[in-house]
Amino acid sequence: MRKKTIEDYVELVYDLQKGKKRVHTNDIASALKINPASVTEIFQKLNEEGYVNYEKYSGATLTEKGKKVAKATKKRHDILTEFLLLLGVDKKTAEEDACEMEHILQPSTMDTVIKFVEIVKHCQITPYWLERLKRYVKTGKLSKCPPELVDACLKHATTSK
Amino acid sequence: MRKKTIEDYVELVYDLQKGKKRVHTNDIASALKINPASVTEIFQKLNEEGYVNYEKYSGATLTEKGKKVAKATKKRHDILTEFLLLLGVDKKTAEEDACEMEHILQPSTMDTVIKFVEIVKHCQITPYWLERLKRYVKTGKLSKCPPELVDACLKHATTSK
DNA sequence: ACCCATTTTTAGGCATACCTAAATATTACT
DNA sequence: AGTAATATTTAGGTATGCCTAAAAATGGGT
């Protein structure tokens, strides 16, 4: 199975598993609007590859391996969504694009994104130029950066080398 | 054909077309390290769908439609690479991840990325906190943001509302 | 405990994007 | 121009992730 397929399904099983013991083919099928028969096949393969414990007619639960993948994928998803939101992407689009990005970005890129989000979130304020970016994205108008601010940044940029 | 497949092949034809009249199945095959026979099939389908002019034994050229797709894809690719480089992702990884992202990001997300790159590039200096991010990515150590800078930003953030 | 509705699986099919082996076209050389 | 080497295509095959239709298992109501 493709990485994307494994991660997508395992993540969904993880979400649907909350509040119930086992996830049934129908749960996945209706969530994804695909045929239950297709989910049966997927479950069989996920079972073979050790991501779920699946038994005929009684649904599936995640194995430790599956849980690990699900949590990692979900974490990437959440961080990427937050990242896109910070940049000014609207919520729906951020969710959707994060859903694709979570499968393709390499670890070192994810690490960079994580640190980006971390820095911005731990700032006492939203960085000025991020606000500028959001305004630009929303209105299409780009304001000029105040010279005093450039100077202030410049001072720190050079002193830190 | 899948969007990704069309874009990837058309983009490659575009690159290989430079300096020669027609792109042959072998050119693509050796670039992608796949079997020439597979490229024949792809060319036939791209031809049917109007992205290339393909004729047996004589290779393919891009149609206007194909050129348009190739240029747009390439542009997205370049901007995404630049974006990731700005964040501190290393060159090789940036190229590779851009290559995947170029097919999945929605137009509004791409627009945001474009504006991000634009703002940072048109800054007289590299924004201070972007430098901080790069240092953090590289060294794993996160320096504290100088209070004066926070104050300066804060002033502009509030006055601009 | 039995029957009927619902859920789930099985079996067989399809498109995509790849493969190998064999056939055929092109080209380059003498 | 004929032939050998190379390039390209055809034919047939594979795995993936979906489908439909039909068979089989499950479970709730009386």
Short mmCIF file of C-alpha atoms (C1' of nucleotides) in Angstrom, two decimals:
data_model
loop_
_atom_site.label_atom_id
_atom_site.label_comp_id
_atom_site.label_asym_id
_atom_site.label_seq_id
_atom_site.Cartn_x
_atom_site.Cartn_y
_atom_site.Cartn_z
CA MET A 1 0.00 0.00 0.00
CA ARG A 2 0.98 3.55 -0.66
CA LYS A 3 2.19 5.66 2.27
CA LYS A 4 -0.64 8.11 1.69
CA THR A 5 -3.25 5.36 1.75
CA ILE A 6 -1.95 3.81 4.94
CA GLU A 7 -1.73 7.14 6.71
CA ASP A 8 -5.13 8.37 5.57
CA TYR A 9 -6.96 5.23 6.62
CA VAL A 10 -5.10 4.71 9.86
CA GLU A 11 -5.73 8.33 10.81
CA LEU A 12 -9.42 7.95 10.11
CA VAL A 13 -9.64 4.73 12.11
CA TYR A 14 -7.96 6.59 14.95
CA ASP A 15 -10.55 9.36 14.84
CA LEU A 16 -13.53 7.03 14.55
CA GLN A 17 -12.24 4.71 17.23
CA LYS A 18 -12.87 7.31 19.91
CA GLY A 19 -16.00 6.45 21.85
CA LYS A 20 -16.32 2.94 20.47
CA LYS A 21 -14.39 -0.29 20.65
CA ARG A 22 -14.08 -1.26 17.02
CA VAL A 23 -14.35 0.59 13.76
CA HIS A 24 -16.54 -1.08 11.16
CA THR A 25 -16.15 -1.02 7.40
CA ASN A 26 -19.33 0.99 7.16
CA ASP A 27 -17.99 3.73 9.42
CA ILE A 28 -15.08 4.32 7.09
CA ALA A 29 -17.18 3.86 3.98
CA SER A 30 -19.71 6.50 4.96
CA ALA A 31 -17.03 8.89 6.20
CA LEU A 32 -15.21 8.69 2.88
CA LYS A 33 -18.29 8.10 0.76
CA ILE A 34 -16.81 5.00 -0.78
CA ASN A 35 -18.18 1.49 -1.06
CA PRO A 36 -17.98 -0.68 2.09
CA ALA A 37 -16.54 -3.47 -0.06
CA SER A 38 -13.54 -1.27 -0.76
CA VAL A 39 -12.99 -0.78 2.95
CA THR A 40 -13.00 -4.52 3.51
CA GLU A 41 -10.08 -4.84 1.10
CA ILE A 42 -8.23 -1.95 2.72
CA PHE A 43 -8.77 -3.46 6.18
CA GLN A 44 -7.43 -6.80 4.98
CA LYS A 45 -4.29 -5.15 3.69
CA LEU A 46 -3.82 -2.95 6.74
CA ASN A 47 -4.19 -6.11 8.80
CA GLU A 48 -1.57 -7.97 6.78
CA GLU A 49 0.82 -5.07 7.16
CA GLY A 50 0.23 -4.90 10.89
CA TYR A 51 -1.54 -1.55 11.24
CA VAL A 52 -4.86 -2.90 12.48
CA ASN A 53 -6.32 -5.98 14.09
CA TYR A 54 -9.08 -6.88 11.74
CA GLU A 55 -11.42 -9.79 11.91
CA LYS A 56 -14.20 -10.62 9.49
CA TYR A 57 -17.55 -9.09 10.38
CA SER A 58 -16.30 -7.43 13.53
CA GLY A 59 -14.39 -4.37 12.39
CA ALA A 60 -10.89 -3.23 13.19
CA THR A 61 -8.82 -1.69 15.96
CA LEU A 62 -5.45 -0.06 15.63
CA THR A 63 -2.35 -1.98 16.62
CA GLU A 64 0.45 -0.16 18.44
CA LYS A 65 2.15 0.32 15.10
CA GLY A 66 -1.05 1.72 13.66
CA LYS A 67 -1.60 4.03 16.60
CA LYS A 68 1.92 5.35 16.28
CA VAL A 69 1.46 6.15 12.60
CA ALA A 70 -1.97 7.69 13.24
CA LYS A 71 -0.72 9.96 16.00
CA ALA A 72 2.30 11.09 14.01
CA THR A 73 0.17 11.78 10.95
CA LYS A 74 -2.42 13.65 12.98
CA LYS A 75 0.27 15.75 14.59
CA ARG A 76 1.70 16.69 11.23
CA HIS A 77 -1.80 17.49 10.05
CA ASP A 78 -2.54 19.78 12.97
CA ILE A 79 0.76 21.61 12.71
CA LEU A 80 0.41 22.11 8.98
CA THR A 81 -3.11 23.43 9.41
CA GLU A 82 -1.92 25.85 12.04
CA PHE A 83 0.96 26.86 9.80
CA LEU A 84 -1.31 27.65 6.87
CA LEU A 85 -3.73 29.50 9.12
CA LEU A 86 -0.89 31.65 10.44
CA LEU A 87 -0.01 32.58 6.87
CA GLY A 88 -3.58 33.69 6.27
CA VAL A 89 -5.04 30.74 4.40
CA ASP A 90 -8.74 30.30 5.19
CA LYS A 91 -9.75 27.49 7.51
CA LYS A 92 -11.37 25.15 5.02
CA THR A 93 -8.52 25.37 2.53
CA ALA A 94 -5.92 25.08 5.28
CA GLU A 95 -7.52 21.84 6.46
CA GLU A 96 -7.69 20.42 2.97
CA ASP A 97 -4.18 21.33 1.93
CA ALA A 98 -2.73 20.16 5.24
CA CYS A 99 -4.43 16.85 4.54
CA GLU A 100 -2.35 16.46 1.40
CA MET A 101 0.89 17.98 2.68
CA GLU A 102 0.97 15.70 5.71
CA HIS A 103 1.88 12.79 3.46
CA ILE A 104 4.53 14.35 1.30
CA LEU A 105 6.74 16.72 3.29
CA GLN A 106 10.06 15.31 4.35
CA PRO A 107 10.95 15.24 8.04
CA SER A 108 13.39 18.12 7.77
CA THR A 109 10.75 20.32 6.12
CA MET A 110 8.23 19.34 8.79
CA ASP A 111 10.80 20.25 11.40
CA THR A 112 11.14 23.70 9.87
CA VAL A 113 7.38 24.17 9.81
CA ILE A 114 7.14 23.05 13.43
CA LYS A 115 9.73 25.60 14.45
CA PHE A 116 8.02 28.31 12.43
CA VAL A 117 4.75 27.73 14.22
CA GLU A 118 6.52 27.50 17.56
CA ILE A 119 8.28 30.82 17.11
CA VAL A 120 5.20 32.68 15.97
CA LYS A 121 3.04 31.20 18.71
CA HIS A 122 5.51 32.00 21.45
CA CYS A 123 5.81 35.57 20.31
CA GLN A 124 4.05 37.95 22.66
CA ILE A 125 2.50 39.50 19.59
CA THR A 126 1.76 38.46 16.04
CA PRO A 127 4.91 39.50 14.18
CA TYR A 128 4.26 42.72 12.34
CA TRP A 129 5.13 41.46 8.90
CA LEU A 130 2.92 38.42 9.32
CA GLU A 131 0.05 40.81 9.93
CA ARG A 132 1.11 42.68 6.84
CA LEU A 133 1.07 39.42 4.90
CA LYS A 134 -2.42 38.57 6.09
CA ARG A 135 -3.68 42.00 5.12
CA TYR A 136 -2.03 41.63 1.74
CA VAL A 137 -3.60 38.21 1.21
CA LYS A 138 -7.01 39.50 2.23
CA THR A 139 -7.11 42.88 0.55
CA GLY A 140 -4.56 42.50 -2.23
CA LYS A 141 -2.98 45.74 -1.04
CA LEU A 142 0.58 45.76 0.20
CA SER A 143 1.43 48.42 2.75
CA LYS A 144 4.95 49.72 2.98
CA CYS A 145 7.03 48.60 5.91
CA PRO A 146 7.62 51.48 8.36
CA PRO A 147 11.25 52.62 8.13
CA GLU A 148 11.73 52.74 11.91
CA LEU A 149 10.80 49.10 12.06
CA VAL A 150 13.23 48.20 9.32
CA ASP A 151 15.92 50.07 11.22
CA ALA A 152 15.11 48.32 14.47
CA CYS A 153 15.23 44.92 12.78
CA LEU A 154 18.37 45.81 10.93
CA LYS A 155 20.15 46.63 14.16
CA HIS A 156 19.37 43.27 15.65
CA ALA A 157 20.05 41.40 12.45
CA THR A 158 23.57 42.72 12.26
CA THR A 159 24.39 42.56 15.97
CA SER A 160 23.43 38.93 16.12
CA LYS A 161 26.12 37.76 13.72
CA MET B 1 -4.84 10.81 -16.38
CA ARG B 2 -4.18 12.18 -12.95
CA LYS B 3 -3.45 15.88 -12.57
CA LYS B 4 -0.07 15.08 -11.04
CA THR B 5 0.89 12.81 -13.93
CA ILE B 6 -0.08 15.31 -16.58
CA GLU B 7 1.74 18.13 -14.86
CA ASP B 8 4.87 16.14 -14.13
CA TYR B 9 5.25 14.87 -17.68
CA VAL B 10 4.30 18.09 -19.39
CA GLU B 11 6.75 19.99 -17.19
CA LEU B 12 9.52 17.56 -18.06
CA VAL B 13 8.75 17.75 -21.78
CA TYR B 14 8.94 21.52 -21.43
CA ASP B 15 12.39 21.34 -19.84
CA LEU B 16 13.76 18.79 -22.30
CA GLN B 17 12.32 20.58 -25.29
CA LYS B 18 14.77 23.44 -24.87
CA GLY B 19 17.53 23.17 -27.42
CA LYS B 20 15.81 20.54 -29.54
CA LYS B 21 12.76 20.29 -31.71
CA ARG B 22 11.07 17.18 -30.40
CA VAL B 23 11.29 15.22 -27.19
CA HIS B 24 11.68 11.48 -27.65
CA THR B 25 10.36 8.71 -25.43
CA ASN B 26 13.92 7.84 -24.51
CA ASP B 27 14.65 11.36 -23.24
CA ILE B 28 11.84 11.10 -20.73
CA ALA B 29 12.57 7.47 -19.93
CA SER B 30 16.18 8.12 -19.02
CA ALA B 31 15.35 11.29 -17.11
CA LEU B 32 12.81 9.44 -14.97
CA LYS B 33 14.59 6.10 -15.06
CA ILE B 34 11.51 4.33 -16.31
CA ASN B 35 10.97 2.08 -19.30
CA PRO B 36 10.65 3.78 -22.72
CA ALA B 37 7.58 1.66 -23.38
CA SER B 38 5.85 3.39 -20.47
CA VAL B 39 6.61 6.77 -21.98
CA THR B 40 5.04 5.71 -25.27
CA GLU B 41 1.78 5.05 -23.45
CA ILE B 42 1.98 8.34 -21.58
CA PHE B 43 2.67 10.23 -24.80
CA GLN B 44 -0.32 8.58 -26.46
CA LYS B 45 -2.57 9.67 -23.64
CA LEU B 46 -1.13 13.18 -23.44
CA ASN B 47 -1.71 13.38 -27.18
CA GLU B 48 -5.33 12.27 -26.86
CA GLU B 49 -5.93 14.83 -24.17
CA GLY B 50 -4.34 17.57 -26.23
CA TYR B 51 -1.22 18.35 -24.21
CA VAL B 52 1.30 17.25 -26.82
CA ASN B 53 1.55 16.62 -30.53
CA TYR B 54 2.84 13.10 -30.65
CA GLU B 55 3.55 10.99 -33.65
CA LYS B 56 4.86 7.46 -33.69
CA TYR B 57 8.63 7.20 -33.83
CA SER B 58 9.18 10.93 -33.93
CA GLY B 59 8.66 12.13 -30.39
CA ALA B 60 6.44 14.86 -29.02
CA THR B 61 6.15 18.63 -28.79
CA LEU B 62 3.95 20.58 -26.43
CA THR B 63 0.71 22.07 -27.71
CA GLU B 64 -0.31 25.52 -26.54
CA LYS B 65 -2.45 23.87 -23.90
CA GLY B 66 0.53 21.79 -22.80
CA LYS B 67 2.83 24.79 -22.72
CA LYS B 68 0.38 26.69 -20.59
CA VAL B 69 0.16 23.88 -18.05
CA ALA B 70 3.93 23.42 -18.07
CA LYS B 71 4.65 27.08 -17.46
CA ALA B 72 2.09 27.37 -14.69
CA THR B 73 3.39 24.24 -13.00
CA LYS B 74 6.98 25.38 -13.32
CA LYS B 75 6.10 28.73 -11.84
CA ARG B 76 4.44 27.12 -8.86
CA HIS B 77 7.47 24.89 -8.49
CA ASP B 78 9.91 27.78 -8.48
CA ILE B 79 7.90 29.83 -6.03
CA LEU B 80 7.44 26.91 -3.65
CA THR B 81 11.16 26.16 -3.77
CA GLU B 82 11.94 29.77 -2.99
CA PHE B 83 9.39 29.72 -0.20
CA LEU B 84 10.90 26.67 1.45
CA LEU B 85 14.41 28.08 1.04
CA LEU B 86 13.32 31.27 2.76
CA LEU B 87 12.09 29.23 5.70
CA GLY B 88 15.48 27.55 5.98
CA VAL B 89 14.86 24.22 4.29
CA ASP B 90 17.99 22.95 2.53
CA LYS B 91 18.17 23.22 -1.23
CA LYS B 92 17.80 19.55 -2.14
CA THR B 93 14.84 18.99 0.16
CA ALA B 94 13.22 22.25 -0.91
CA GLU B 95 13.39 21.16 -4.55
CA GLU B 96 11.96 17.75 -3.80
CA ASP B 97 9.13 18.91 -1.59
CA ALA B 98 8.24 21.75 -3.96
CA CYS B 99 7.95 19.07 -6.65
CA GLU B 100 5.19 17.41 -4.68
CA MET B 101 3.50 20.50 -3.34
CA GLU B 102 3.17 22.03 -6.80
CA HIS B 103 0.45 19.52 -7.63
CA ILE B 104 -1.64 19.66 -4.50
CA LEU B 105 -1.89 23.20 -3.14
CA GLN B 106 -5.07 25.02 -3.97
CA PRO B 107 -4.90 28.33 -5.82
CA SER B 108 -5.70 30.39 -2.75
CA THR B 109 -2.89 28.73 -0.79
CA MET B 110 -0.51 29.28 -3.69
CA ASP B 111 -1.57 32.90 -3.73
CA THR B 112 -0.68 33.22 -0.07
CA VAL B 113 2.71 31.63 -0.65
CA ILE B 114 3.36 33.94 -3.59
CA LYS B 115 2.61 36.96 -1.44
CA PHE B 116 4.77 35.64 1.37
CA VAL B 117 7.75 35.32 -0.95
CA GLU B 118 7.02 38.69 -2.48
CA ILE B 119 6.93 40.47 0.86
CA VAL B 120 10.10 38.88 2.14
CA LYS B 121 11.97 39.46 -1.10
CA HIS B 122 10.97 43.10 -1.33
CA CYS B 123 12.07 43.74 2.22
CA GLN B 124 15.27 45.74 2.35
CA ILE B 125 16.51 43.21 4.87
CA THR B 126 15.73 39.64 5.81
CA PRO B 127 13.06 40.02 8.47
CA TYR B 128 14.59 39.55 11.87
CA TRP B 129 12.35 36.71 12.98
CA LEU B 130 12.95 34.84 9.75
CA GLU B 131 16.64 34.96 10.55
CA ARG B 132 15.80 33.72 14.02
CA LEU B 133 13.82 30.86 12.49
CA LYS B 134 16.70 29.88 10.25
CA ARG B 135 19.10 29.88 13.17
CA TYR B 136 16.65 27.81 15.17
CA VAL B 137 16.27 25.32 12.33
CA LYS B 138 20.02 25.06 11.88
CA THR B 139 21.23 25.02 15.47
CA GLY B 140 18.17 23.86 17.37
CA LYS B 141 18.64 26.81 19.69
CA LEU B 142 15.96 29.43 19.98
CA SER B 143 17.13 32.91 20.92
CA LYS B 144 14.81 35.22 22.76
CA CYS B 145 13.27 38.07 20.83
CA PRO B 146 14.73 41.44 21.93
CA PRO B 147 12.10 43.38 23.91
CA GLU B 148 12.75 46.65 22.05
CA LEU B 149 11.91 44.91 18.82
CA VAL B 150 8.74 43.51 20.25
CA ASP B 151 7.81 47.00 21.39
CA ALA B 152 8.54 48.49 18.01
CA CYS B 153 6.44 45.87 16.26
CA LEU B 154 3.68 46.20 18.81
CA LYS B 155 3.41 49.92 18.17
CA HIS B 156 2.92 49.40 14.46
CA ALA B 157 0.63 46.44 14.91
CA THR B 158 -1.78 48.47 17.00
CA THR B 159 -1.56 51.73 15.08
CA SER B 160 -2.39 49.97 11.87
CA LYS B 161 -5.81 48.82 12.98
"C1'" DA C 1 -36.00 -19.53 18.39
"C1'" DC C 2 -36.89 -17.72 13.88
"C1'" DC C 3 -37.16 -14.55 10.30
"C1'" DC C 4 -36.12 -10.32 8.01
"C1'" DA C 5 -33.44 -6.26 7.50
"C1'" DT C 6 -29.00 -4.70 7.63
"C1'" DT C 7 -24.10 -5.22 7.45
"C1'" DT C 8 -20.21 -7.26 5.56
"C1'" DT C 9 -17.69 -10.02 2.46
"C1'" DT C 10 -16.65 -12.31 -1.95
"C1'" DA C 11 -16.03 -12.35 -6.78
"C1'" DG C 12 -15.25 -10.20 -10.78
"C1'" DG C 13 -14.25 -5.57 -13.27
"C1'" DC C 14 -12.00 -1.09 -14.41
"C1'" DA C 15 -8.39 2.71 -14.95
"C1'" DT C 16 -3.84 4.18 -13.85
"C1'" DA C 17 0.97 3.89 -14.22
"C1'" DC C 18 4.29 1.09 -14.33
"C1'" DC C 19 6.88 -3.49 -16.16
"C1'" DT C 20 9.18 -7.18 -19.70
"C1'" DA C 21 9.77 -9.42 -24.03
"C1'" DA C 22 9.23 -9.40 -28.68
"C1'" DA C 23 8.26 -7.05 -33.00
"C1'" DT C 24 9.06 -3.27 -35.94
"C1'" DA C 25 10.86 1.13 -37.51
"C1'" DT C 26 14.77 4.24 -37.96
"C1'" DT C 27 19.61 5.44 -38.48
"C1'" DA C 28 24.14 5.11 -39.36
"C1'" DC C 29 27.93 2.80 -41.70
"C1'" DT C 30 30.31 0.76 -45.35
"C1'" DA D 1 21.66 -0.04 -51.08
"C1'" DG D 2 22.06 -3.47 -47.52
"C1'" DT D 3 22.74 -4.58 -42.94
"C1'" DA D 4 23.69 -4.04 -38.13
"C1'" DA D 5 22.81 -1.38 -34.13
"C1'" DT D 6 19.65 1.43 -31.86
"C1'" DA D 7 15.20 3.47 -30.84
"C1'" DT D 8 10.42 2.84 -30.44
"C1'" DT D 9 6.16 0.54 -30.20
"C1'" DT D 10 3.05 -3.40 -29.34
"C1'" DA D 11 1.24 -6.95 -26.57
"C1'" DG D 12 0.52 -8.82 -22.46
"C1'" DG D 13 1.20 -8.58 -17.35
"C1'" DT D 14 1.21 -6.51 -12.35
"C1'" DA D 15 -0.35 -3.80 -8.11
"C1'" DT D 16 -3.26 -0.25 -6.39
"C1'" DG D 17 -7.60 1.57 -5.09
"C1'" DC D 18 -11.75 1.97 -6.39
"C1'" DC D 19 -16.50 -0.10 -8.33
"C1'" DT D 20 -21.05 -3.34 -8.65
"C1'" DA D 21 -23.76 -7.37 -7.87
"C1'" DA D 22 -24.54 -11.23 -5.39
"C1'" DA D 23 -23.68 -14.24 -1.42
"C1'" DA D 24 -23.22 -14.79 3.40
"C1'" DA D 25 -23.16 -13.48 8.19
"C1'" DT D 26 -25.11 -10.75 11.96
"C1'" DG D 27 -28.52 -9.05 15.02
"C1'" DG D 28 -33.03 -7.11 16.58
"C1'" DG D 29 -37.98 -7.86 17.19
"C1'" DT D 30 -41.57 -10.82 18.29
#
